Coordinates of C-alpha atoms and ligand atoms in Angstrom, one line a residue:
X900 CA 0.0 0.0 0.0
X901 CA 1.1 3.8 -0.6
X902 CA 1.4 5.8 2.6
X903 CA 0.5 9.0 1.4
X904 CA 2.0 11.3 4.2
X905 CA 1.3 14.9 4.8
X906 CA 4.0 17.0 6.3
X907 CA 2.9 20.2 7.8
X908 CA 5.5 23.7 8.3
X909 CA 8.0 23.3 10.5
X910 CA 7.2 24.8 14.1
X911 CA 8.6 24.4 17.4
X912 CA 6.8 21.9 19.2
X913 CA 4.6 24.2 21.9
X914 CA 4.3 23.2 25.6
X915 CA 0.9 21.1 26.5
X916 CA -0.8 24.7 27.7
X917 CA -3.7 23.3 28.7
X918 CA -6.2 25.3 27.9
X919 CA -8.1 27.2 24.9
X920 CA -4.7 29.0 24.0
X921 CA -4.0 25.9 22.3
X922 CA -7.1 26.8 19.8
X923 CA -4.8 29.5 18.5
X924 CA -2.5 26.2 16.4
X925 CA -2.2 26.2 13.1
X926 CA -1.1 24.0 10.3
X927 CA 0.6 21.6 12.8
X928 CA -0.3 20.5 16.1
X929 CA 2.3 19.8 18.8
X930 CA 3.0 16.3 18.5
X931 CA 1.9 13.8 21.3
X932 CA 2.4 10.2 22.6
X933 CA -1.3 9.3 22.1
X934 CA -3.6 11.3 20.3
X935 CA -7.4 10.9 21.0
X936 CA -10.4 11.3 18.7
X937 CA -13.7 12.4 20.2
X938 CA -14.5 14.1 23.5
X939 CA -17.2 11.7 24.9
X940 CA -16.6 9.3 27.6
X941 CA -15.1 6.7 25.8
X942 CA -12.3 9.4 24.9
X943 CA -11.7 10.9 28.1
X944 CA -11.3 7.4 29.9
X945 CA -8.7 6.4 27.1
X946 CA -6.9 10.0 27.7
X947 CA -7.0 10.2 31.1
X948 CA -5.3 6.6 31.5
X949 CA -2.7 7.4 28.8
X950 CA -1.7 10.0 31.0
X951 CA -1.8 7.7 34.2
X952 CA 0.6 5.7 31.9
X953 CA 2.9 8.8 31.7
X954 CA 2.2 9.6 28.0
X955 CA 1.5 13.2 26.7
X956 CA -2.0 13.5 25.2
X957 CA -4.1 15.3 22.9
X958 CA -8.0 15.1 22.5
X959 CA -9.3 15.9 19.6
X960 CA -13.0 17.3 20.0
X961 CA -15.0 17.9 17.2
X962 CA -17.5 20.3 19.2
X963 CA -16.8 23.5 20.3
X964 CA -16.8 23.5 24.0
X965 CA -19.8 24.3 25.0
X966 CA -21.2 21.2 23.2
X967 CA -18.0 18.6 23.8
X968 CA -19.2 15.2 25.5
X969 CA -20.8 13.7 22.6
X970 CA -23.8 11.8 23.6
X971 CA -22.2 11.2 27.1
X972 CA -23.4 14.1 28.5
X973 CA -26.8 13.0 27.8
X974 CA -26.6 10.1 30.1
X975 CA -28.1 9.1 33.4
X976 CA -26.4 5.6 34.5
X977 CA -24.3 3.1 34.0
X978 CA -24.7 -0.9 34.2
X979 CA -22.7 -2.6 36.8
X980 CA -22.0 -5.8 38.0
X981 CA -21.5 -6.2 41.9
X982 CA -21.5 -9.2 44.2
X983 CA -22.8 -7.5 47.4
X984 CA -24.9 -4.1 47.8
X985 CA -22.8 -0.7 47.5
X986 CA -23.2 2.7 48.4
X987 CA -25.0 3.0 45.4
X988 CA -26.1 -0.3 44.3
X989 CA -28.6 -2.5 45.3
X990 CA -28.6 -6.8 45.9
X991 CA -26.3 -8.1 44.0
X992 CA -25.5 -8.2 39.8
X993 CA -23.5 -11.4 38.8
X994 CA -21.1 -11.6 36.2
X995 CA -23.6 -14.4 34.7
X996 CA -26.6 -12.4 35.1
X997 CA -25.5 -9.5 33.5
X998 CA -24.3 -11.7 30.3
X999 CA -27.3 -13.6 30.5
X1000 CA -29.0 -10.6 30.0
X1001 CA -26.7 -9.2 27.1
X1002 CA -27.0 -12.6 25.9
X1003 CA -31.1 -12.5 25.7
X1004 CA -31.0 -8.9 23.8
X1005 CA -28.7 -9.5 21.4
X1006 CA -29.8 -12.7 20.4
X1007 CA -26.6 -14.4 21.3
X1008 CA -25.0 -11.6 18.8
X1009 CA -21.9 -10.7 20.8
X1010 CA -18.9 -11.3 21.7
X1011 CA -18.7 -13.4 24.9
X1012 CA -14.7 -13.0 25.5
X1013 CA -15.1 -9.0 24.9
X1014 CA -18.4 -9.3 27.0
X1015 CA -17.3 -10.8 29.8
X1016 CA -13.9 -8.1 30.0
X1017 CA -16.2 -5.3 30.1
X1018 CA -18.4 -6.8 32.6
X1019 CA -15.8 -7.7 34.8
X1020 CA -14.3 -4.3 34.6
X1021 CA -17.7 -2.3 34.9
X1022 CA -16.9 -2.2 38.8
X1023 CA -13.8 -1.2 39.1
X1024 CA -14.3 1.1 36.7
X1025 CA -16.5 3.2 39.2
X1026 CA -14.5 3.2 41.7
X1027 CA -11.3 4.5 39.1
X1028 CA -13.8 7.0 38.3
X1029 CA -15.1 8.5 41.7
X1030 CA -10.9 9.0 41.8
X1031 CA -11.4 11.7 39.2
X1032 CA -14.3 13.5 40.5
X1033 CA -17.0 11.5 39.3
X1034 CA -20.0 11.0 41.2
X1035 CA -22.5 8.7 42.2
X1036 CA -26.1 8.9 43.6
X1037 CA -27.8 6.2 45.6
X1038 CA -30.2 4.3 43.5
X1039 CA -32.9 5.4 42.2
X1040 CA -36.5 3.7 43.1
X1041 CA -39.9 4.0 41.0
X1042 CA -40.2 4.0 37.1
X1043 CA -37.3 3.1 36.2
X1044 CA -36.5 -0.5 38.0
X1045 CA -32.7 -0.4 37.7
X1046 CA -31.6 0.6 41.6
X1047 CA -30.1 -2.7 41.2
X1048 CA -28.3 -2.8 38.0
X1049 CA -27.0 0.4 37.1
X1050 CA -24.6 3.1 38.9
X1051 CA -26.6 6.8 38.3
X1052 CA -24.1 9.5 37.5
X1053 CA -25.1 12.4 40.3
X1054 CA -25.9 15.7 37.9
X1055 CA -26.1 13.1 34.9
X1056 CA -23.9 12.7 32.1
X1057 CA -23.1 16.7 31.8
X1058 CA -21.4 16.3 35.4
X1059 CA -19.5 13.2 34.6
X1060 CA -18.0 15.1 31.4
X1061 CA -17.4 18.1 33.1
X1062 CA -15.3 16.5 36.4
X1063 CA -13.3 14.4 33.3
X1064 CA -12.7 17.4 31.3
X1065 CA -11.3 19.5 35.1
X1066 CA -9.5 16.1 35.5
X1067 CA -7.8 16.4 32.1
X1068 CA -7.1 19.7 32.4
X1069 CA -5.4 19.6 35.6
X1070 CA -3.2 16.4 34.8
X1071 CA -1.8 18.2 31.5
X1072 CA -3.5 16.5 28.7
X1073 CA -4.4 19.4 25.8
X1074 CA -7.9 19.6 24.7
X1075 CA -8.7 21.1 20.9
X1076 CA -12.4 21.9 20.4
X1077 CA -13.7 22.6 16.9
X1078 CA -11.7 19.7 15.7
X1079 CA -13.2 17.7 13.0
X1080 CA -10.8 15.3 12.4
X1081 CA -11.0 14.5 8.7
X1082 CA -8.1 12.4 7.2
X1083 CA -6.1 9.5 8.7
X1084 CA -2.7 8.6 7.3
X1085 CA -2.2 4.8 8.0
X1086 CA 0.6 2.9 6.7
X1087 CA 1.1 -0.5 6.8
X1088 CA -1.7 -0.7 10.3
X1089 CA 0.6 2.0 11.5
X1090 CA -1.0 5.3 12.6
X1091 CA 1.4 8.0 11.1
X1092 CA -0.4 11.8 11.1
X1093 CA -3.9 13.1 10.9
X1094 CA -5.8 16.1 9.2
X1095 CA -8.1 17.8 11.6
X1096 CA -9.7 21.2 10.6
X1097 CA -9.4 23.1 13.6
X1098 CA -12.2 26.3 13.9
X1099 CA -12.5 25.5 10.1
X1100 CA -8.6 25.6 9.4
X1101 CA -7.2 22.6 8.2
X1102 CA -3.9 21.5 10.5
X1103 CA -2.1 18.1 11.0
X1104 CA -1.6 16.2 14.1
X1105 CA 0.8 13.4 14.5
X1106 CA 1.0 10.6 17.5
X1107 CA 3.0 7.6 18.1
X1108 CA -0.8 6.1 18.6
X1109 CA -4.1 6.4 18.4
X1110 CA -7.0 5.8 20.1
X1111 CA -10.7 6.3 17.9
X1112 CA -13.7 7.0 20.2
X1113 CA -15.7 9.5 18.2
X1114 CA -18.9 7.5 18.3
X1115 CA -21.6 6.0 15.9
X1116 CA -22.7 7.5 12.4
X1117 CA -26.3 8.2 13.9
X1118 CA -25.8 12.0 13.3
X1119 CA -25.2 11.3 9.8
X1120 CA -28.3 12.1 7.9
X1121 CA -27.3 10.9 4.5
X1122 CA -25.7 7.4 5.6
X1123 CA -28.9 6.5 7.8
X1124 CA -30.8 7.3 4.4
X1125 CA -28.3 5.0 2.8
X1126 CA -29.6 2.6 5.4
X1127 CA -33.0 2.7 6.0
X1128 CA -34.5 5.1 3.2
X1129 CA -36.4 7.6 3.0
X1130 CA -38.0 6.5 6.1
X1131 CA -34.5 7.9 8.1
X1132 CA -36.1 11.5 7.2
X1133 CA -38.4 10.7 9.8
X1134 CA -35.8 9.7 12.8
X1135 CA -35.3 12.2 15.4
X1136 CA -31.5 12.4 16.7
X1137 CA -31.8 11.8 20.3
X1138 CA -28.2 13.0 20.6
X1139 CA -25.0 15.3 19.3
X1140 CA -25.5 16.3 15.9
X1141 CA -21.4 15.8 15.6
X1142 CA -21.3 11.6 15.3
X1143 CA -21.2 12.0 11.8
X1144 CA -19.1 8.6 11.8
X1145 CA -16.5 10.2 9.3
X1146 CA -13.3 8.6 11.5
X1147 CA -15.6 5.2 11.2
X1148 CA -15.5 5.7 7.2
X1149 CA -11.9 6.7 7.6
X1150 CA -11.2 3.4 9.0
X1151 CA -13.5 1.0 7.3
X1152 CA -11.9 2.9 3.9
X1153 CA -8.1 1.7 5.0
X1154 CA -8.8 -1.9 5.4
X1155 CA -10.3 -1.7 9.1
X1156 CA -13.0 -4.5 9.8
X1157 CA -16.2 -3.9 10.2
X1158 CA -18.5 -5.1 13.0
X1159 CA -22.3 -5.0 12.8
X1160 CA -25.2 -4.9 10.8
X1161 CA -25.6 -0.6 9.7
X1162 CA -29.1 -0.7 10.2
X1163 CA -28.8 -1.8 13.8
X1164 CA -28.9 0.8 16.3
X1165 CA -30.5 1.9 19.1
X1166 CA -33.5 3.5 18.9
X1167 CA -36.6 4.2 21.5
X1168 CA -40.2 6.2 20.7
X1169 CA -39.7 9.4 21.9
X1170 CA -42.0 12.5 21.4
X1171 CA -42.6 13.1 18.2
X1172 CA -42.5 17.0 19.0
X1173 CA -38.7 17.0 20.1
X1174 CA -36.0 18.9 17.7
X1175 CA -34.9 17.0 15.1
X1176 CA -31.2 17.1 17.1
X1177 CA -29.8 16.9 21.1
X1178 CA -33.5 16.6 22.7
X1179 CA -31.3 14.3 25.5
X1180 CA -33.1 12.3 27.7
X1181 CA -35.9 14.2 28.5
X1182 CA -38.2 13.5 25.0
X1183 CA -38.1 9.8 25.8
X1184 CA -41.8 9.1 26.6
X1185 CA -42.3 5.9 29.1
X1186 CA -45.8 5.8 29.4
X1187 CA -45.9 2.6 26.3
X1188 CA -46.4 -0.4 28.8
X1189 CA -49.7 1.6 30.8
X1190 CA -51.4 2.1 27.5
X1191 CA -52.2 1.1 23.7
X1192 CA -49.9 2.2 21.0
X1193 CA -51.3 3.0 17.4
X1194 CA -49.8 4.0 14.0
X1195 CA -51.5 6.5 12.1
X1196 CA -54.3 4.0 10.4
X1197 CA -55.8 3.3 14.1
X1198 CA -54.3 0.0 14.1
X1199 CA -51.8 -1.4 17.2
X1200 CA -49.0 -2.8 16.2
X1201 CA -47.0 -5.0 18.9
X1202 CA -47.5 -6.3 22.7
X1203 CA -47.0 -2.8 24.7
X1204 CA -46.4 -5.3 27.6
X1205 CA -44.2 -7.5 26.8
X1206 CA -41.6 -7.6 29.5
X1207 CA -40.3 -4.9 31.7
X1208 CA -39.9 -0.9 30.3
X1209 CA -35.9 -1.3 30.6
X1210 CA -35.9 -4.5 29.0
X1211 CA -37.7 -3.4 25.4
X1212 CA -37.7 0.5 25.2
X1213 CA -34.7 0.2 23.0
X1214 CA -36.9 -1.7 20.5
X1215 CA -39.7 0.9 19.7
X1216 CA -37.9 3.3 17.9
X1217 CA -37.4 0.5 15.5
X1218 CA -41.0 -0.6 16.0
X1219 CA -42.1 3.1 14.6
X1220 CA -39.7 3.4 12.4
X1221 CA -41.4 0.2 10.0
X1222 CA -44.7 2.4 11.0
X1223 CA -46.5 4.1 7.9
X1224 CA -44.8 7.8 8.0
X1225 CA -43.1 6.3 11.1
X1226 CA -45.1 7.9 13.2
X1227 CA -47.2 6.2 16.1
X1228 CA -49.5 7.5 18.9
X1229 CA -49.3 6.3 22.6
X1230 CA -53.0 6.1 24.1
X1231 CA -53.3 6.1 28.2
X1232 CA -56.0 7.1 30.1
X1233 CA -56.2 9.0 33.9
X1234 CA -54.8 6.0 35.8
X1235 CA -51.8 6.3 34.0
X1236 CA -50.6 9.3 35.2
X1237 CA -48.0 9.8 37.5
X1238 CA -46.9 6.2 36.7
X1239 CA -44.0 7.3 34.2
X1240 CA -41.4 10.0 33.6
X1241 CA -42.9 13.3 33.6
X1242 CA -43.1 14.4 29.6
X1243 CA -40.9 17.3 28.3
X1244 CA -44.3 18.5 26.3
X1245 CA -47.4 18.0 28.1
X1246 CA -49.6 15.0 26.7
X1247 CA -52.9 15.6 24.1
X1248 CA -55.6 15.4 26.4
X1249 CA -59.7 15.0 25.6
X1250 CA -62.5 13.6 27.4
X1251 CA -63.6 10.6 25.3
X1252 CA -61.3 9.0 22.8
X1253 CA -63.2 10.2 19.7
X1254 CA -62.3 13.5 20.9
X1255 CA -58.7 12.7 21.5
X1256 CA -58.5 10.8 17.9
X1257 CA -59.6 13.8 16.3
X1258 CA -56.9 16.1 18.3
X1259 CA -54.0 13.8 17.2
X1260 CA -55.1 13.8 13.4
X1261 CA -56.4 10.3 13.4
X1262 CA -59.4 7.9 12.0
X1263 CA -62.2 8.4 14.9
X1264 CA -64.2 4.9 14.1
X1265 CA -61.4 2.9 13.5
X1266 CA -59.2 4.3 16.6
X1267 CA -62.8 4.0 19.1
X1268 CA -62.9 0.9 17.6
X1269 CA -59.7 0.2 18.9
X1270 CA -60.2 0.8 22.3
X1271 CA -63.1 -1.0 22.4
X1272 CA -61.6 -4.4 21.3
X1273 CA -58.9 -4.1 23.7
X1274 CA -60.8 -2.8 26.0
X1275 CA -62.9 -6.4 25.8
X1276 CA -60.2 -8.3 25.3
X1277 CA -58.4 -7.1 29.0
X1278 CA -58.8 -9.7 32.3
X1279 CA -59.2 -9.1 35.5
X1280 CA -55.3 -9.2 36.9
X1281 CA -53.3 -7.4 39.6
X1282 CA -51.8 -4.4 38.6
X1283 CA -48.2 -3.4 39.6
X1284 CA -46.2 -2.0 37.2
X1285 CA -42.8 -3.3 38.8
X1286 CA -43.0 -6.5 38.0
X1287 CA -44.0 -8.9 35.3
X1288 CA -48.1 -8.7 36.3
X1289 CA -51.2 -11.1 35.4
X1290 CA -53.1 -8.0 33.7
X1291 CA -52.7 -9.4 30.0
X1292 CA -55.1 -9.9 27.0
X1293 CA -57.2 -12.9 25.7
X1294 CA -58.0 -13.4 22.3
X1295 CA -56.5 -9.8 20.9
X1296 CA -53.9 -9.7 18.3
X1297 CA -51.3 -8.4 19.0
X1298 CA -51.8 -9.6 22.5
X1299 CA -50.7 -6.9 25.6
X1300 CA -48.9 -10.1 28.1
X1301 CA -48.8 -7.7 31.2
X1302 CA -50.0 -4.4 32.8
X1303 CA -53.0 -5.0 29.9
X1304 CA -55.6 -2.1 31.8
X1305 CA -59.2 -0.8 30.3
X1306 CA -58.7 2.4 28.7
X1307 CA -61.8 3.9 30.2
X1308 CA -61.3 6.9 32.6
X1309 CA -61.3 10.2 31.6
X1310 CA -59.9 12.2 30.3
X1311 CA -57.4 11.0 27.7
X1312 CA -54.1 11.1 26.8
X1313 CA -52.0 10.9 23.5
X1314 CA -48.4 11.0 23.0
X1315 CA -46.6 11.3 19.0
X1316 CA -43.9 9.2 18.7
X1317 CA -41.5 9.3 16.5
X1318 CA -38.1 7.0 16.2
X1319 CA -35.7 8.5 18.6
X1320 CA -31.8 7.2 17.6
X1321 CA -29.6 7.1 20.1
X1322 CA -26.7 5.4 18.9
X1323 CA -25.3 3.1 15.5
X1324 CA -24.0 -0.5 16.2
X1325 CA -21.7 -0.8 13.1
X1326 CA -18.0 0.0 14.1
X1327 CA -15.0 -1.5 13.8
X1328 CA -14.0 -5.0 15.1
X1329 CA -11.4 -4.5 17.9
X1330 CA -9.7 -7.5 20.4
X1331 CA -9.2 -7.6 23.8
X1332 CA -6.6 -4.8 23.7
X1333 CA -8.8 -2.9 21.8
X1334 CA -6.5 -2.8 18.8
X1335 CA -8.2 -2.0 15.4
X1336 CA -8.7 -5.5 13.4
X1337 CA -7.8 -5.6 9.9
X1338 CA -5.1 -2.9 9.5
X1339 CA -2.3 -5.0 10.3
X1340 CA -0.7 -7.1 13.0
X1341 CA 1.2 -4.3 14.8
X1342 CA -1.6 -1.4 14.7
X1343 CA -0.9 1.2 17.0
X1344 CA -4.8 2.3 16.0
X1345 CA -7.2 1.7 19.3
X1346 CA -10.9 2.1 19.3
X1347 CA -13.1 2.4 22.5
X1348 CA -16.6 3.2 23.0
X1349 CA -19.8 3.5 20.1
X1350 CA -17.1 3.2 17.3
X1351 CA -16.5 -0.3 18.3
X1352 CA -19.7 -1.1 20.4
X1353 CA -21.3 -3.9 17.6
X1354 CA -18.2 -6.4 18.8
X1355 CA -20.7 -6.7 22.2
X1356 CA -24.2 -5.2 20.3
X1357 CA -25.1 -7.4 17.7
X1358 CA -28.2 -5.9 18.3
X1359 CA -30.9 -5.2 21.0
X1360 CA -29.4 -3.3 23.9
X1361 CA -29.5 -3.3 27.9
X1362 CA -29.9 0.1 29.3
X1363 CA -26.7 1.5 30.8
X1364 CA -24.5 -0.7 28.7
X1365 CA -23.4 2.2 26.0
X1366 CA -21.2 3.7 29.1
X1367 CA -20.1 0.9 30.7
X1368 CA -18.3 -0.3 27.2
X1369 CA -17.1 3.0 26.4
X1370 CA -16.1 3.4 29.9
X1371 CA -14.3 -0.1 30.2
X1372 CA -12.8 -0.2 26.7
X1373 CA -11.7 3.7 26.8
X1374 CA -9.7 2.0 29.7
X1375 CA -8.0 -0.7 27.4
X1376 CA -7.8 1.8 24.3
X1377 CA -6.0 4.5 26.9
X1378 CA -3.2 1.8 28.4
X1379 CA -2.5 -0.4 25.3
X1380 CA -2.2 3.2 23.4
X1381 CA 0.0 4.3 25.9
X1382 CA 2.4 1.1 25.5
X1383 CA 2.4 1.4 22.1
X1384 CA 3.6 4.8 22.2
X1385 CA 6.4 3.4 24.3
X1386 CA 5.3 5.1 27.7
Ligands
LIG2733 C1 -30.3 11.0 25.1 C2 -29.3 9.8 25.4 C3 -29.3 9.2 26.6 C4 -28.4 8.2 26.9 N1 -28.4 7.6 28.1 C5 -27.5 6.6 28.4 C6 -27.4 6.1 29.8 O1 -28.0 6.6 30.7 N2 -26.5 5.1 29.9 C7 -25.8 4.6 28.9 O2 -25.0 3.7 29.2 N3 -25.8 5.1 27.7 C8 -26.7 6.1 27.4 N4 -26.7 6.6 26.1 C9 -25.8 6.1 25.1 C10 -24.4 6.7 25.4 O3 -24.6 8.1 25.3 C11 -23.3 6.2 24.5 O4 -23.3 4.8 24.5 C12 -22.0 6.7 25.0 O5 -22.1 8.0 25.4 C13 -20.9 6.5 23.9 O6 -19.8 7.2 24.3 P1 -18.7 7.5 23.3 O7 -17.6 8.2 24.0 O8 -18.3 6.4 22.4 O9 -19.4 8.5 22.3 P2 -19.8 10.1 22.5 O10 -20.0 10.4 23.9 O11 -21.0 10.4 21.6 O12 -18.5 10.8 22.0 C14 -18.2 10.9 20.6 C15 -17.3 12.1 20.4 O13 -16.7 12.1 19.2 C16 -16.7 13.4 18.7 N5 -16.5 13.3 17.2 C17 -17.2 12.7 16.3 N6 -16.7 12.8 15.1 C18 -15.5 13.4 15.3 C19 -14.4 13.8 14.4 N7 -14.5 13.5 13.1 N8 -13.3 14.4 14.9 C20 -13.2 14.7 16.2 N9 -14.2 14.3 17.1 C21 -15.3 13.7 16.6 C22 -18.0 14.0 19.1 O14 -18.0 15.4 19.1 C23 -18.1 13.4 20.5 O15 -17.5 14.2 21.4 C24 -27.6 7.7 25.9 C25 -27.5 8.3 24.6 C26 -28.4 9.4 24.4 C27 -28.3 10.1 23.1

């Protein structure tokens, strides 16, 4: 293969400043042991553990600074496992439970061997990150059901980036925002330079490794089109608009091997009035399981109740998405309320469900008609929305197996809902050092986080994984990049 090589002006290397000074760098950027792409989590584990290792470091960002963190700072938690209860964890969460679980959602589609690493390091990688500031809040009880399972960040996601970034900052590592990284020059597996256009300028960085954690390609409008058609112009982009998946098209394009199907993702329903970009966390609507769901012709679809919220809400967005227009409509009535997550935008209300079928623009007889069937079709059961209840359907198609509840008590609510993406599964295929397959044997080319998460998510998802791969893996990436660059 050609190494095609760009060599920039000469300048004299500056000192690691540390801070937005370093914006002011042209043409070439001060050369580093490991240079890391993306400013998410999975970046600024793998930074700040190259440091630990003693290497210089630079992080790329492609967001300017008030936006860095990716779709990290739009989280709330982290899955953990645990043997005994913790300040923040409840029961236990065995090492064979939690792959049992990843084993049921993907279908068997994953990577035991890289499965089992990150489970086994999801714990002590909450206690590595408490040692830079990160905090945790005791666990969480009500709508959610994951007190046991999963470690909640304590100000969310934004407070997690921001005690990383203060972390970074103090230990020396230099930070560029507005850095789009755009080329990579790879020779032989070997990681050479880099073109980044820094605030629009383009400059080249060089490394003696890297590490790739810029995320999926589920801010890419054009490539999900690519993918899914012209139903993609429907999906809403839960997250940053800046996972683009150009480093992922970089790599794929030089020989890197891909991991995952493109069209699987994870997507959930979420309102159908969020912005079409970085709506976070709070237009995810809950409210599926206590109520019907119908596409625009009236009709339901799928079993609402099929097994507990944090178990399928990563499969509706899909569900929508093969929805005519993907668009659907969530129907609950009065007892409903106050058993999910408060909505962003307040729910379409009426008092009878013609009413409410006219105010969300759909057929009145065939919706009412709805209702009624499933209304008739709903026995007697116990209600409790925390577990797996006997409130199910007879004789409806599609059934709803659990927390199945007339829809009779005024007044009524509808929800829009609209595919929500969260993140893209196809990445690159990494081992357990998290060296980039396909490149060469000798890589020096590390990828942690979204960019690799399809080794572990063939498909499906369990909540709170995305972070605890990106967390674990931006450890590996950060140390084995850090050895390769001889520190
Ligand atoms: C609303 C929402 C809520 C979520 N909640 C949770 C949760 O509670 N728990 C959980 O586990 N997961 C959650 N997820 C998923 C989680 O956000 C991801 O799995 C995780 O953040 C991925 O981390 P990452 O570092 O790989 O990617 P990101 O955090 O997205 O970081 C990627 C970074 O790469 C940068 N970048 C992209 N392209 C380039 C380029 N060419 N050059 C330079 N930089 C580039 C981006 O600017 C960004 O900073 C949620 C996602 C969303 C959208």
């Amino acid at each position: 293969m050609l190494c095609r090589e760009i060599v920039g002006g000469h300048r004299p290397p500056l000192q690691w400043a540390n801070d937005i000074r370093l914006q002011a760098v042209r043409e070439q950027i001060p050369e580093a042991d490991v240079a890391v792409i993306g400013g998410g989590n999975a970046a600024l584990c793998a930074a700040l553990v190259a440091r630990e290792s003693g290497a210089s470091v630079v992080v790329l960002e492609c967001a300017p600074v008030e936006y860095r963190g990716g779709n990290s700072r739009h989280t709330r938690n982290m899955r953990c496992m645990h043997e005994a209860p913790t300040e923040v964890l409840t029961d236990a969460y065995t090492e064979k439970e939690y792959l049992d679980d990843l084993q049921r959602v993907t279908g068997g589609n994953t990577s035991e061997q890289l499965a089992r690493l990150i489970i086994r390091g999801s714990f002590e990688t909450t206690q590595w990150m408490t040692s830079y500031g990160v905090r945790f809040q005791r666990s969480l009880e009500g709508t959610l059901h994951l007190g046991r399972t999963n470690a909640f960040f304590l100000g969310g996601g934004k407070a997690l980036m921001n005690a990383y970034y203060a972390a970074a900052r103090k230990r020396g590592i230099g930070v560029l925002y507005n850095a789009e990284v755009e080329e990579l020059h790879i020779c032989e597996g070997r990681f050479k330079s880099g073109r980044v256009l820094l605030n629009g300028e383009p400059a080249e960085f060089r490394a003696k490794s890297v590490v790739v954690a810029s995320g999926g390609f589920e801010a890419n409008l054009e490539w999900l089109e690519r993918v899914w058609g012209e139903a993609a112009r429907n999906f809403i982009i839960r997250g940053t608009p800046y996972n683009k998946g150009r480093v992922l098209k970089l790599l794929l394009d030089q020989g890197a091997e891909p991991v995952g199907d493109p069209k699987q993702c994870h997507a959930v329903a979420i309102d159908g009035r969020a912005p079409k970009f970085d709506g976070g966390i709070v237009t995810r609507l809950d409210c599926v399981p206590l109520g019907i769901v119908v596409n625009k012709r009236g009709d339901r679809f799928y079993d609402e109740g099929e097994d507990l919220w944090p178990k399928r809400y990563a499969i509706w967005g899909r569900l929508v998405a093969q929805q005519p227009d993907q668009i659907a409509y969530s129907i609950i009535d009065s007892k409903a309320i106050g058993r999910f997550m408060p909505s962003v935008f307040p729910p379409i209300s009426a008092q009878t469900i013609p009413e409410l079928a006219r105010a969300l623009g759909l057929p009145l007889e065939k919706v009412e008609s709805t209702v009624r069937q499933f209304n008739l079709a709903v026995r007697p059961g116990r209600f409790d929305h925390q577990i797996l209840d006997d409130c199910r359907t007879e004789g409806l198609d599609p059934p709803k197996s659990h927390w199945a509840q007339t829809i009779d008590r005024p007044p009524f609510y509808g929800y829009p809902l609209r595919p929500g993406i969260t993140f893209t599964y196809l990445g690159v295929k990494v081992n357990e050092r998290a060296e980039v397959q396909g490149l060469g044997k000798t890589t020096n080319v590390f990828a942690a986080g979204e960019i690799m998460a399809g080794n572990v998510l063939g498909k499906g998802y369990l909540a709170g994984f995305g972070m605890t791969i990106g967390s674990v893996f931006g450890h590996i990436a950060g140390r084995e990049a850090a050895r390769a660059a001889g520190c």
